[in-house]
Amino acid sequence: MSCLFCKIIEGTIPSSAVYQDEHCYAFADIHPQAPVHVLVAPRRHLASLAHSDEADRALLGHLLWAAAQIAAQKGLAKGYRVAINTGEDGGQTVDHLHVHLLGGRPLAWPPG
Ligand code: AMP
Ligand code: ZN
C-alpha cells in the first residue's frame, strides 16, 4: 500500500491524532494553514470525492459530522471552513479523500 494517508491511518507513519472512530481518522495537518487545521479521512481508502459512489453516501455524511464534532471540541464558535480539494484543478495533492477543517482565524473568500 503506497498511499500516504493509509500509512498514517494504519500507524506506520506518525501523526497527531485528533479524533477517530470505526469509520474515520482525523489528524493535524503537517503544514497548518490556520490555528486549527485538521484532516478527516475515511479509514477505507477512497481516492477522492470524485471516486465516491452511492454506497459511500453515509460515509461522506459521517466525515462532515466528524468535522463538526471536532470543530465544536476545538471551540470554533465563531465559525470555520470545511473543504474537500478534488482532483488536479481542485488542488488535491494526496489521493486519499480527506476533509480539511480550518478555523481559529477569519478565512478569506473566494479562495485562489
Ligand atoms: P490536499 O492538497 O487537499 O490533497 O491536502 C493534503 C494535505 O495533507 C496538505 O494540507 C498537507 O499539508 C497534508 N499532509 C501531507 N503530508 C502530511 C503528513 N505526513 N501528515 C499530516 N498532513 C500531511
Ligand atoms: Zn489511502
JSON list of C-alpha atoms and ligand atoms in Angstrom, two decimals:
[
{"chain": "A", "resi": 1, "resn": "MET", "atom": "CA", "xyz": [0.00, 0.00, 0.00]},
{"chain": "A", "resi": 2, "resn": "SER", "atom": "CA", "xyz": [1.71, 3.18, -1.20]},
{"chain": "A", "resi": 3, "resn": "CYS", "atom": "CA", "xyz": [-0.92, 5.65, -0.04]},
{"chain": "A", "resi": 4, "resn": "LEU", "atom": "CA", "xyz": [0.45, 8.19, 2.46]},
{"chain": "A", "resi": 5, "resn": "PHE", "atom": "CA", "xyz": [-2.80, 8.58, 4.38]},
{"chain": "A", "resi": 6, "resn": "CYS", "atom": "CA", "xyz": [-3.40, 4.81, 4.51]},
{"chain": "A", "resi": 7, "resn": "LYS", "atom": "CA", "xyz": [0.02, 4.55, 6.16]},
{"chain": "A", "resi": 8, "resn": "ILE", "atom": "CA", "xyz": [-0.90, 7.32, 8.61]},
{"chain": "A", "resi": 9, "resn": "ILE", "atom": "CA", "xyz": [-4.20, 5.61, 9.41]},
{"chain": "A", "resi": 10, "resn": "GLU", "atom": "CA", "xyz": [-2.55, 2.22, 9.96]},
{"chain": "A", "resi": 11, "resn": "GLY", "atom": "CA", "xyz": [0.12, 3.91, 12.10]},
{"chain": "A", "resi": 12, "resn": "THR", "atom": "CA", "xyz": [3.25, 3.19, 10.08]},
{"chain": "A", "resi": 13, "resn": "ILE", "atom": "CA", "xyz": [3.74, 6.93, 9.52]},
{"chain": "A", "resi": 14, "resn": "PRO", "atom": "CA", "xyz": [3.31, 9.05, 12.66]},
{"chain": "A", "resi": 15, "resn": "SER", "atom": "CA", "xyz": [0.60, 11.66, 13.00]},
{"chain": "A", "resi": 16, "resn": "SER", "atom": "CA", "xyz": [-1.06, 13.72, 15.69]},
{"chain": "A", "resi": 17, "resn": "ALA", "atom": "CA", "xyz": [-4.49, 12.17, 16.17]},
{"chain": "A", "resi": 18, "resn": "VAL", "atom": "CA", "xyz": [-7.39, 14.50, 16.88]},
{"chain": "A", "resi": 19, "resn": "TYR", "atom": "CA", "xyz": [-10.38, 12.15, 16.63]},
{"chain": "A", "resi": 20, "resn": "GLN", "atom": "CA", "xyz": [-11.02, 8.62, 15.48]},
{"chain": "A", "resi": 21, "resn": "ASP", "atom": "CA", "xyz": [-13.80, 6.09, 15.23]},
{"chain": "A", "resi": 22, "resn": "GLU", "atom": "CA", "xyz": [-14.58, 2.98, 13.21]},
{"chain": "A", "resi": 23, "resn": "HIS", "atom": "CA", "xyz": [-15.12, 4.96, 10.00]},
{"chain": "A", "resi": 24, "resn": "CYS", "atom": "CA", "xyz": [-12.62, 7.81, 10.06]},
{"chain": "A", "resi": 25, "resn": "TYR", "atom": "CA", "xyz": [-9.32, 9.08, 11.40]},
{"chain": "A", "resi": 26, "resn": "ALA", "atom": "CA", "xyz": [-8.66, 12.79, 11.97]},
{"chain": "A", "resi": 27, "resn": "PHE", "atom": "CA", "xyz": [-5.19, 14.24, 12.44]},
{"chain": "A", "resi": 28, "resn": "ALA", "atom": "CA", "xyz": [-3.35, 17.54, 12.44]},
{"chain": "A", "resi": 29, "resn": "ASP", "atom": "CA", "xyz": [-2.20, 18.82, 9.05]},
{"chain": "A", "resi": 30, "resn": "ILE", "atom": "CA", "xyz": [1.60, 18.86, 8.93]},
{"chain": "A", "resi": 31, "resn": "HIS", "atom": "CA", "xyz": [1.58, 22.32, 7.29]},
{"chain": "A", "resi": 32, "resn": "PRO", "atom": "CA", "xyz": [-1.25, 24.10, 9.08]},
{"chain": "A", "resi": 33, "resn": "GLN", "atom": "CA", "xyz": [-2.88, 26.99, 7.21]},
{"chain": "A", "resi": 34, "resn": "ALA", "atom": "CA", "xyz": [-4.82, 28.20, 10.25]},
{"chain": "A", "resi": 35, "resn": "PRO", "atom": "CA", "xyz": [-4.57, 27.83, 14.04]},
{"chain": "A", "resi": 36, "resn": "VAL", "atom": "CA", "xyz": [-6.82, 24.77, 13.67]},
{"chain": "A", "resi": 37, "resn": "HIS", "atom": "CA", "xyz": [-6.12, 22.66, 10.58]},
{"chain": "A", "resi": 38, "resn": "VAL", "atom": "CA", "xyz": [-7.32, 19.09, 10.85]},
{"chain": "A", "resi": 39, "resn": "LEU", "atom": "CA", "xyz": [-7.72, 16.45, 8.14]},
{"chain": "A", "resi": 40, "resn": "VAL", "atom": "CA", "xyz": [-10.59, 13.98, 8.43]},
{"chain": "A", "resi": 41, "resn": "ALA", "atom": "CA", "xyz": [-10.05, 10.88, 6.32]},
{"chain": "A", "resi": 42, "resn": "PRO", "atom": "CA", "xyz": [-12.04, 7.68, 5.90]},
{"chain": "A", "resi": 43, "resn": "ARG", "atom": "CA", "xyz": [-10.24, 4.60, 7.23]},
{"chain": "A", "resi": 44, "resn": "ARG", "atom": "CA", "xyz": [-11.03, 2.82, 3.98]},
{"chain": "A", "resi": 45, "resn": "HIS", "atom": "CA", "xyz": [-9.02, 4.03, 1.00]},
{"chain": "A", "resi": 46, "resn": "LEU", "atom": "CA", "xyz": [-11.09, 6.18, -1.33]},
{"chain": "A", "resi": 47, "resn": "ALA", "atom": "CA", "xyz": [-9.05, 8.19, -3.80]},
{"chain": "A", "resi": 48, "resn": "SER", "atom": "CA", "xyz": [-11.20, 11.31, -3.91]},
{"chain": "A", "resi": 49, "resn": "LEU", "atom": "CA", "xyz": [-14.72, 12.67, -3.71]},
{"chain": "A", "resi": 50, "resn": "ALA", "atom": "CA", "xyz": [-14.94, 12.07, -7.45]},
{"chain": "A", "resi": 51, "resn": "HIS", "atom": "CA", "xyz": [-14.31, 8.37, -6.82]},
{"chain": "A", "resi": 52, "resn": "SER", "atom": "CA", "xyz": [-17.20, 8.04, -4.36]},
{"chain": "A", "resi": 53, "resn": "ASP", "atom": "CA", "xyz": [-20.39, 6.28, -5.35]},
{"chain": "A", "resi": 54, "resn": "GLU", "atom": "CA", "xyz": [-23.85, 5.64, -3.96]},
{"chain": "A", "resi": 55, "resn": "ALA", "atom": "CA", "xyz": [-22.54, 3.15, -1.41]},
{"chain": "A", "resi": 56, "resn": "ASP", "atom": "CA", "xyz": [-20.39, 5.93, 0.09]},
{"chain": "A", "resi": 57, "resn": "ARG", "atom": "CA", "xyz": [-23.25, 8.33, 0.91]},
{"chain": "A", "resi": 58, "resn": "ALA", "atom": "CA", "xyz": [-23.33, 7.51, 4.62]},
{"chain": "A", "resi": 59, "resn": "LEU", "atom": "CA", "xyz": [-19.55, 7.66, 4.87]},
{"chain": "A", "resi": 60, "resn": "LEU", "atom": "CA", "xyz": [-19.45, 11.11, 3.25]},
{"chain": "A", "resi": 61, "resn": "GLY", "atom": "CA", "xyz": [-22.04, 12.35, 5.73]},
{"chain": "A", "resi": 62, "resn": "HIS", "atom": "CA", "xyz": [-20.06, 10.82, 8.56]},
{"chain": "A", "resi": 63, "resn": "LEU", "atom": "CA", "xyz": [-16.93, 12.74, 7.57]},
{"chain": "A", "resi": 64, "resn": "LEU", "atom": "CA", "xyz": [-18.81, 16.06, 7.74]},
{"chain": "A", "resi": 65, "resn": "TRP", "atom": "CA", "xyz": [-20.41, 15.06, 11.05]},
{"chain": "A", "resi": 66, "resn": "ALA", "atom": "CA", "xyz": [-16.96, 14.24, 12.44]},
{"chain": "A", "resi": 67, "resn": "ALA", "atom": "CA", "xyz": [-15.61, 17.59, 11.24]},
{"chain": "A", "resi": 68, "resn": "ALA", "atom": "CA", "xyz": [-18.43, 19.39, 13.05]},
{"chain": "A", "resi": 69, "resn": "GLN", "atom": "CA", "xyz": [-17.72, 17.44, 16.25]},
{"chain": "A", "resi": 70, "resn": "ILE", "atom": "CA", "xyz": [-14.05, 18.34, 16.08]},
{"chain": "A", "resi": 71, "resn": "ALA", "atom": "CA", "xyz": [-14.86, 22.00, 15.39]},
{"chain": "A", "resi": 72, "resn": "ALA", "atom": "CA", "xyz": [-17.05, 22.09, 18.48]},
{"chain": "A", "resi": 73, "resn": "GLN", "atom": "CA", "xyz": [-14.42, 20.31, 20.55]},
{"chain": "A", "resi": 74, "resn": "LYS", "atom": "CA", "xyz": [-11.82, 22.83, 19.35]},
{"chain": "A", "resi": 75, "resn": "GLY", "atom": "CA", "xyz": [-14.05, 25.71, 20.42]},
{"chain": "A", "resi": 76, "resn": "LEU", "atom": "CA", "xyz": [-14.54, 27.18, 16.94]},
{"chain": "A", "resi": 77, "resn": "ALA", "atom": "CA", "xyz": [-17.69, 29.01, 17.99]},
{"chain": "A", "resi": 78, "resn": "LYS", "atom": "CA", "xyz": [-17.02, 31.92, 15.61]},
{"chain": "A", "resi": 79, "resn": "GLY", "atom": "CA", "xyz": [-17.04, 29.60, 12.63]},
{"chain": "A", "resi": 80, "resn": "TYR", "atom": "CA", "xyz": [-14.80, 27.52, 10.47]},
{"chain": "A", "resi": 81, "resn": "ARG", "atom": "CA", "xyz": [-14.45, 26.10, 6.98]},
{"chain": "A", "resi": 82, "resn": "VAL", "atom": "CA", "xyz": [-14.50, 22.58, 5.63]},
{"chain": "A", "resi": 83, "resn": "ALA", "atom": "CA", "xyz": [-13.03, 21.92, 2.22]},
{"chain": "A", "resi": 84, "resn": "ILE", "atom": "CA", "xyz": [-12.51, 18.86, 0.05]},
{"chain": "A", "resi": 85, "resn": "ASN", "atom": "CA", "xyz": [-9.93, 19.50, -2.64]},
{"chain": "A", "resi": 86, "resn": "THR", "atom": "CA", "xyz": [-10.73, 17.19, -5.50]},
{"chain": "A", "resi": 87, "resn": "GLY", "atom": "CA", "xyz": [-8.56, 16.34, -8.47]},
{"chain": "A", "resi": 88, "resn": "GLU", "atom": "CA", "xyz": [-5.95, 18.40, -10.24]},
{"chain": "A", "resi": 89, "resn": "ASP", "atom": "CA", "xyz": [-7.92, 21.63, -10.62]},
{"chain": "A", "resi": 90, "resn": "GLY", "atom": "CA", "xyz": [-9.25, 21.24, -7.09]},
{"chain": "A", "resi": 91, "resn": "GLY", "atom": "CA", "xyz": [-5.73, 21.31, -5.70]},
{"chain": "A", "resi": 92, "resn": "GLN", "atom": "CA", "xyz": [-5.74, 17.76, -4.34]},
{"chain": "A", "resi": 93, "resn": "THR", "atom": "CA", "xyz": [-2.21, 16.57, -3.61]},
{"chain": "A", "resi": 94, "resn": "VAL", "atom": "CA", "xyz": [-2.86, 13.39, -1.61]},
{"chain": "A", "resi": 95, "resn": "ASP", "atom": "CA", "xyz": [-5.05, 10.86, -3.38]},
{"chain": "A", "resi": 96, "resn": "HIS", "atom": "CA", "xyz": [-6.93, 9.63, -0.31]},
{"chain": "A", "resi": 97, "resn": "LEU", "atom": "CA", "xyz": [-10.16, 11.51, 0.35]},
{"chain": "A", "resi": 98, "resn": "HIS", "atom": "CA", "xyz": [-9.90, 13.98, 3.22]},
{"chain": "A", "resi": 99, "resn": "VAL", "atom": "CA", "xyz": [-11.89, 16.86, 4.60]},
{"chain": "A", "resi": 100, "resn": "HIS", "atom": "CA", "xyz": [-9.90, 19.91, 5.64]},
{"chain": "A", "resi": 101, "resn": "LEU", "atom": "CA", "xyz": [-11.22, 21.59, 8.80]},
{"chain": "A", "resi": 102, "resn": "LEU", "atom": "CA", "xyz": [-9.81, 25.12, 9.10]},
{"chain": "A", "resi": 103, "resn": "GLY", "atom": "CA", "xyz": [-10.52, 27.61, 11.83]},
{"chain": "A", "resi": 104, "resn": "GLY", "atom": "CA", "xyz": [-9.23, 29.91, 14.51]},
{"chain": "A", "resi": 105, "resn": "ARG", "atom": "CA", "xyz": [-8.85, 32.96, 12.26]},
{"chain": "A", "resi": 106, "resn": "PRO", "atom": "CA", "xyz": [-11.01, 34.79, 9.70]},
{"chain": "A", "resi": 107, "resn": "LEU", "atom": "CA", "xyz": [-10.82, 32.92, 6.39]},
{"chain": "A", "resi": 108, "resn": "ALA", "atom": "CA", "xyz": [-10.89, 34.83, 3.11]},
{"chain": "A", "resi": 109, "resn": "TRP", "atom": "CA", "xyz": [-13.25, 34.07, 0.25]},
{"chain": "A", "resi": 110, "resn": "PRO", "atom": "CA", "xyz": [-13.00, 33.38, -2.64]},
{"chain": "A", "resi": 111, "resn": "PRO", "atom": "CA", "xyz": [-10.03, 31.02, -2.47]},
{"chain": "A", "resi": 112, "resn": "GLY", "atom": "CA", "xyz": [-7.24, 31.28, -5.01]},
{"chain": "B", "resi": 1, "resn": "AMP", "atom": "P1", "xyz": [-4.74, 18.27, -0.38]},
{"chain": "B", "resi": 1, "resn": "AMP", "atom": "O1", "xyz": [-3.79, 19.22, -1.04]},
{"chain": "B", "resi": 1, "resn": "AMP", "atom": "O2", "xyz": [-6.15, 18.76, -0.28]},
{"chain": "B", "resi": 1, "resn": "AMP", "atom": "O3", "xyz": [-4.64, 16.89, -1.00]},
{"chain": "B", "resi": 1, "resn": "AMP", "atom": "O4", "xyz": [-4.27, 18.16, 1.13]},
{"chain": "B", "resi": 1, "resn": "AMP", "atom": "C1", "xyz": [-3.21, 17.36, 1.53]},
{"chain": "B", "resi": 1, "resn": "AMP", "atom": "C2", "xyz": [-2.79, 17.87, 2.88]},
{"chain": "B", "resi": 1, "resn": "AMP", "atom": "O5", "xyz": [-2.04, 16.86, 3.51]},
{"chain": "B", "resi": 1, "resn": "AMP", "atom": "C3", "xyz": [-1.92, 19.13, 2.85]},
{"chain": "B", "resi": 1, "resn": "AMP", "atom": "O6", "xyz": [-2.57, 20.18, 3.57]},
{"chain": "B", "resi": 1, "resn": "AMP", "atom": "C4", "xyz": [-0.63, 18.68, 3.52]},
{"chain": "B", "resi": 1, "resn": "AMP", "atom": "O7", "xyz": [-0.06, 19.68, 4.34]},
{"chain": "B", "resi": 1, "resn": "AMP", "atom": "C5", "xyz": [-1.09, 17.49, 4.33]},
{"chain": "B", "resi": 1, "resn": "AMP", "atom": "N1", "xyz": [-0.07, 16.50, 4.62]},
{"chain": "B", "resi": 1, "resn": "AMP", "atom": "C6", "xyz": [0.84, 15.98, 3.76]},
{"chain": "B", "resi": 1, "resn": "AMP", "atom": "N2", "xyz": [1.61, 15.07, 4.39]},
{"chain": "B", "resi": 1, "resn": "AMP", "atom": "C7", "xyz": [1.16, 15.00, 5.66]},
{"chain": "B", "resi": 1, "resn": "AMP", "atom": "C8", "xyz": [1.55, 14.25, 6.81]},
{"chain": "B", "resi": 1, "resn": "AMP", "atom": "N3", "xyz": [2.55, 13.36, 6.77]},
{"chain": "B", "resi": 1, "resn": "AMP", "atom": "N4", "xyz": [0.88, 14.47, 7.97]},
{"chain": "B", "resi": 1, "resn": "AMP", "atom": "C9", "xyz": [-0.12, 15.36, 8.03]},
{"chain": "B", "resi": 1, "resn": "AMP", "atom": "N5", "xyz": [-0.55, 16.09, 6.98]},
{"chain": "B", "resi": 1, "resn": "AMP", "atom": "C10", "xyz": [0.09, 15.92, 5.81]},
{"chain": "B", "resi": 2, "resn": "ZN", "atom": "ZN", "xyz": [-5.28, 5.64, 1.16]}
]
